[in-house]
Amino acid sequence: KIRVETTSLNTNGHAKVARDSGWHQPTDPLMIVTSDFHLRRSRHEFARFFSNLRMVGSDPIITDDSFGDVSLRSLIPQVDSLSDSTIYLREYVALALSDLRN
């Protein structure tokens, strides 16, 4: 079954709702689908309550190795890159805070 948990506000909450919902036993196979950059923290949180996890990244492939679109614009730094860096930094901080919670 596919279940979408929408009541929690953070990753730790998602794991707790899954544990408390009665949908899954701790040893049931459980697949978590989330953004690629969020996989590590999700595994960390869900592994507290479940032992049979499979993590799947949901991000599309954004890298083009063909060099077919090389242009002057492709050489200029884009704001999106800063946004991605900020998201990754936030994930590392959240993972560190998750470790402190133990």
JSON list of C-alpha atoms in Angstrom, two decimals:
[
{"chain": "A", "resi": 1, "resn": "LYS", "atom": "CA", "xyz": [0.00, 0.00, 0.00]},
{"chain": "A", "resi": 2, "resn": "ILE", "atom": "CA", "xyz": [1.04, 3.58, -0.58]},
{"chain": "A", "resi": 3, "resn": "ARG", "atom": "CA", "xyz": [0.46, 5.89, 2.34]},
{"chain": "A", "resi": 4, "resn": "VAL", "atom": "CA", "xyz": [1.07, 9.62, 2.30]},
{"chain": "A", "resi": 5, "resn": "GLU", "atom": "CA", "xyz": [1.54, 11.06, 5.77]},
{"chain": "A", "resi": 6, "resn": "THR", "atom": "CA", "xyz": [0.58, 14.74, 5.81]},
{"chain": "A", "resi": 7, "resn": "THR", "atom": "CA", "xyz": [0.02, 15.59, 9.48]},
{"chain": "A", "resi": 8, "resn": "SER", "atom": "CA", "xyz": [3.63, 15.85, 10.67]},
{"chain": "A", "resi": 9, "resn": "LEU", "atom": "CA", "xyz": [5.70, 18.99, 10.39]},
{"chain": "A", "resi": 10, "resn": "ASN", "atom": "CA", "xyz": [9.15, 17.36, 10.26]},
{"chain": "A", "resi": 11, "resn": "THR", "atom": "CA", "xyz": [10.96, 14.11, 9.51]},
{"chain": "A", "resi": 12, "resn": "ASN", "atom": "CA", "xyz": [11.02, 12.95, 13.12]},
{"chain": "A", "resi": 13, "resn": "GLY", "atom": "CA", "xyz": [7.26, 13.48, 13.27]},
{"chain": "A", "resi": 14, "resn": "HIS", "atom": "CA", "xyz": [6.72, 11.44, 10.10]},
{"chain": "A", "resi": 15, "resn": "ALA", "atom": "CA", "xyz": [8.61, 8.52, 11.63]},
{"chain": "A", "resi": 16, "resn": "LYS", "atom": "CA", "xyz": [6.66, 8.74, 14.89]},
{"chain": "A", "resi": 17, "resn": "VAL", "atom": "CA", "xyz": [3.31, 8.85, 13.10]},
{"chain": "A", "resi": 18, "resn": "ALA", "atom": "CA", "xyz": [4.31, 5.79, 11.06]},
{"chain": "A", "resi": 19, "resn": "ARG", "atom": "CA", "xyz": [5.28, 4.00, 14.28]},
{"chain": "A", "resi": 20, "resn": "ASP", "atom": "CA", "xyz": [2.12, 4.98, 16.19]},
{"chain": "A", "resi": 21, "resn": "SER", "atom": "CA", "xyz": [-0.37, 4.57, 13.33]},
{"chain": "A", "resi": 22, "resn": "GLY", "atom": "CA", "xyz": [-0.62, 0.79, 13.58]},
{"chain": "A", "resi": 23, "resn": "TRP", "atom": "CA", "xyz": [-0.07, 0.53, 9.82]},
{"chain": "A", "resi": 24, "resn": "HIS", "atom": "CA", "xyz": [3.36, -1.10, 10.15]},
{"chain": "A", "resi": 25, "resn": "GLN", "atom": "CA", "xyz": [5.18, -3.48, 12.43]},
{"chain": "A", "resi": 26, "resn": "PRO", "atom": "CA", "xyz": [8.83, -2.62, 13.22]},
{"chain": "A", "resi": 27, "resn": "THR", "atom": "CA", "xyz": [10.07, -5.44, 10.96]},
{"chain": "A", "resi": 28, "resn": "ASP", "atom": "CA", "xyz": [7.69, -4.87, 8.01]},
{"chain": "A", "resi": 29, "resn": "PRO", "atom": "CA", "xyz": [9.34, -3.81, 4.74]},
{"chain": "A", "resi": 30, "resn": "LEU", "atom": "CA", "xyz": [8.94, -0.04, 4.49]},
{"chain": "A", "resi": 31, "resn": "MET", "atom": "CA", "xyz": [9.87, 2.10, 1.50]},
{"chain": "A", "resi": 32, "resn": "ILE", "atom": "CA", "xyz": [10.45, 5.81, 2.07]},
{"chain": "A", "resi": 33, "resn": "VAL", "atom": "CA", "xyz": [10.31, 8.10, -0.97]},
{"chain": "A", "resi": 34, "resn": "THR", "atom": "CA", "xyz": [11.76, 11.57, -0.49]},
{"chain": "A", "resi": 35, "resn": "SER", "atom": "CA", "xyz": [14.10, 14.09, -2.07]},
{"chain": "A", "resi": 36, "resn": "ASP", "atom": "CA", "xyz": [17.60, 12.80, -2.74]},
{"chain": "A", "resi": 37, "resn": "PHE", "atom": "CA", "xyz": [19.22, 15.29, -0.38]},
{"chain": "A", "resi": 38, "resn": "HIS", "atom": "CA", "xyz": [16.80, 14.23, 2.38]},
{"chain": "A", "resi": 39, "resn": "LEU", "atom": "CA", "xyz": [17.43, 10.46, 2.17]},
{"chain": "A", "resi": 40, "resn": "ARG", "atom": "CA", "xyz": [20.15, 10.31, 4.82]},
{"chain": "A", "resi": 41, "resn": "ARG", "atom": "CA", "xyz": [18.17, 12.12, 7.50]},
{"chain": "A", "resi": 42, "resn": "SER", "atom": "CA", "xyz": [15.00, 10.19, 6.68]},
{"chain": "A", "resi": 43, "resn": "ARG", "atom": "CA", "xyz": [16.82, 6.89, 7.05]},
{"chain": "A", "resi": 44, "resn": "HIS", "atom": "CA", "xyz": [18.29, 8.09, 10.34]},
{"chain": "A", "resi": 45, "resn": "GLU", "atom": "CA", "xyz": [14.87, 9.03, 11.76]},
{"chain": "A", "resi": 46, "resn": "PHE", "atom": "CA", "xyz": [12.92, 6.00, 10.50]},
{"chain": "A", "resi": 47, "resn": "ALA", "atom": "CA", "xyz": [15.64, 3.53, 11.55]},
{"chain": "A", "resi": 48, "resn": "ARG", "atom": "CA", "xyz": [14.85, 4.39, 15.17]},
{"chain": "A", "resi": 49, "resn": "PHE", "atom": "CA", "xyz": [11.53, 2.57, 14.79]},
{"chain": "A", "resi": 50, "resn": "PHE", "atom": "CA", "xyz": [11.81, 0.31, 11.72]},
{"chain": "A", "resi": 51, "resn": "SER", "atom": "CA", "xyz": [14.48, -2.23, 10.79]},
{"chain": "A", "resi": 52, "resn": "ASN", "atom": "CA", "xyz": [13.55, -3.12, 7.19]},
{"chain": "A", "resi": 53, "resn": "LEU", "atom": "CA", "xyz": [13.87, 0.17, 5.27]},
{"chain": "A", "resi": 54, "resn": "ARG", "atom": "CA", "xyz": [14.33, 0.91, 1.60]},
{"chain": "A", "resi": 55, "resn": "MET", "atom": "CA", "xyz": [15.09, 4.52, 0.68]},
{"chain": "A", "resi": 56, "resn": "VAL", "atom": "CA", "xyz": [14.21, 5.91, -2.75]},
{"chain": "A", "resi": 57, "resn": "GLY", "atom": "CA", "xyz": [15.19, 9.35, -4.03]},
{"chain": "A", "resi": 58, "resn": "SER", "atom": "CA", "xyz": [12.55, 11.26, -5.96]},
{"chain": "A", "resi": 59, "resn": "ASP", "atom": "CA", "xyz": [14.62, 13.97, -7.65]},
{"chain": "A", "resi": 60, "resn": "PRO", "atom": "CA", "xyz": [14.83, 14.00, -11.45]},
{"chain": "A", "resi": 61, "resn": "ILE", "atom": "CA", "xyz": [18.19, 13.87, -13.15]},
{"chain": "A", "resi": 62, "resn": "ILE", "atom": "CA", "xyz": [19.31, 17.46, -13.62]},
{"chain": "A", "resi": 63, "resn": "THR", "atom": "CA", "xyz": [22.82, 16.90, -14.94]},
{"chain": "A", "resi": 64, "resn": "ASP", "atom": "CA", "xyz": [23.45, 17.02, -18.69]},
{"chain": "A", "resi": 65, "resn": "ASP", "atom": "CA", "xyz": [26.77, 15.47, -19.71]},
{"chain": "A", "resi": 66, "resn": "SER", "atom": "CA", "xyz": [26.23, 15.95, -23.44]},
{"chain": "A", "resi": 67, "resn": "PHE", "atom": "CA", "xyz": [27.55, 19.55, -23.57]},
{"chain": "A", "resi": 68, "resn": "GLY", "atom": "CA", "xyz": [24.87, 20.18, -26.19]},
{"chain": "A", "resi": 69, "resn": "ASP", "atom": "CA", "xyz": [23.60, 23.27, -24.42]},
{"chain": "A", "resi": 70, "resn": "VAL", "atom": "CA", "xyz": [26.90, 25.05, -23.72]},
{"chain": "A", "resi": 71, "resn": "SER", "atom": "CA", "xyz": [26.25, 28.75, -24.02]},
{"chain": "A", "resi": 72, "resn": "LEU", "atom": "CA", "xyz": [27.40, 31.96, -22.38]},
{"chain": "A", "resi": 73, "resn": "ARG", "atom": "CA", "xyz": [24.42, 31.78, -20.01]},
{"chain": "A", "resi": 74, "resn": "SER", "atom": "CA", "xyz": [25.45, 28.29, -18.85]},
{"chain": "A", "resi": 75, "resn": "LEU", "atom": "CA", "xyz": [28.76, 29.73, -17.60]},
{"chain": "A", "resi": 76, "resn": "ILE", "atom": "CA", "xyz": [27.13, 32.38, -15.38]},
{"chain": "A", "resi": 77, "resn": "PRO", "atom": "CA", "xyz": [26.35, 31.33, -11.78]},
{"chain": "A", "resi": 78, "resn": "GLN", "atom": "CA", "xyz": [22.61, 30.96, -11.21]},
{"chain": "A", "resi": 79, "resn": "VAL", "atom": "CA", "xyz": [20.56, 31.78, -8.13]},
{"chain": "A", "resi": 80, "resn": "ASP", "atom": "CA", "xyz": [19.20, 28.21, -8.11]},
{"chain": "A", "resi": 81, "resn": "SER", "atom": "CA", "xyz": [22.65, 26.93, -7.16]},
{"chain": "A", "resi": 82, "resn": "LEU", "atom": "CA", "xyz": [22.66, 29.11, -4.04]},
{"chain": "A", "resi": 83, "resn": "SER", "atom": "CA", "xyz": [19.21, 27.84, -3.18]},
{"chain": "A", "resi": 84, "resn": "ASP", "atom": "CA", "xyz": [20.36, 24.22, -3.52]},
{"chain": "A", "resi": 85, "resn": "SER", "atom": "CA", "xyz": [23.42, 24.89, -1.35]},
{"chain": "A", "resi": 86, "resn": "THR", "atom": "CA", "xyz": [21.20, 26.41, 1.33]},
{"chain": "A", "resi": 87, "resn": "ILE", "atom": "CA", "xyz": [18.91, 23.36, 1.29]},
{"chain": "A", "resi": 88, "resn": "TYR", "atom": "CA", "xyz": [21.87, 20.97, 1.59]},
{"chain": "A", "resi": 89, "resn": "LEU", "atom": "CA", "xyz": [23.34, 22.99, 4.47]},
{"chain": "A", "resi": 90, "resn": "ARG", "atom": "CA", "xyz": [19.97, 22.91, 6.24]},
{"chain": "A", "resi": 91, "resn": "GLU", "atom": "CA", "xyz": [19.88, 19.11, 5.87]},
{"chain": "A", "resi": 92, "resn": "TYR", "atom": "CA", "xyz": [23.33, 18.73, 7.45]},
{"chain": "A", "resi": 93, "resn": "VAL", "atom": "CA", "xyz": [22.33, 20.94, 10.38]},
{"chain": "A", "resi": 94, "resn": "ALA", "atom": "CA", "xyz": [19.06, 19.02, 10.83]},
{"chain": "A", "resi": 95, "resn": "LEU", "atom": "CA", "xyz": [20.96, 15.71, 10.75]},
{"chain": "A", "resi": 96, "resn": "ALA", "atom": "CA", "xyz": [23.35, 17.00, 13.43]},
{"chain": "A", "resi": 97, "resn": "LEU", "atom": "CA", "xyz": [20.41, 18.11, 15.59]},
{"chain": "A", "resi": 98, "resn": "SER", "atom": "CA", "xyz": [18.80, 14.72, 15.09]},
{"chain": "A", "resi": 99, "resn": "ASP", "atom": "CA", "xyz": [21.96, 13.08, 16.44]},
{"chain": "A", "resi": 100, "resn": "LEU", "atom": "CA", "xyz": [21.85, 15.34, 19.49]},
{"chain": "A", "resi": 101, "resn": "ARG", "atom": "CA", "xyz": [18.28, 14.24, 20.19]},
{"chain": "A", "resi": 102, "resn": "ASN", "atom": "CA", "xyz": [19.45, 10.67, 20.86]}
]
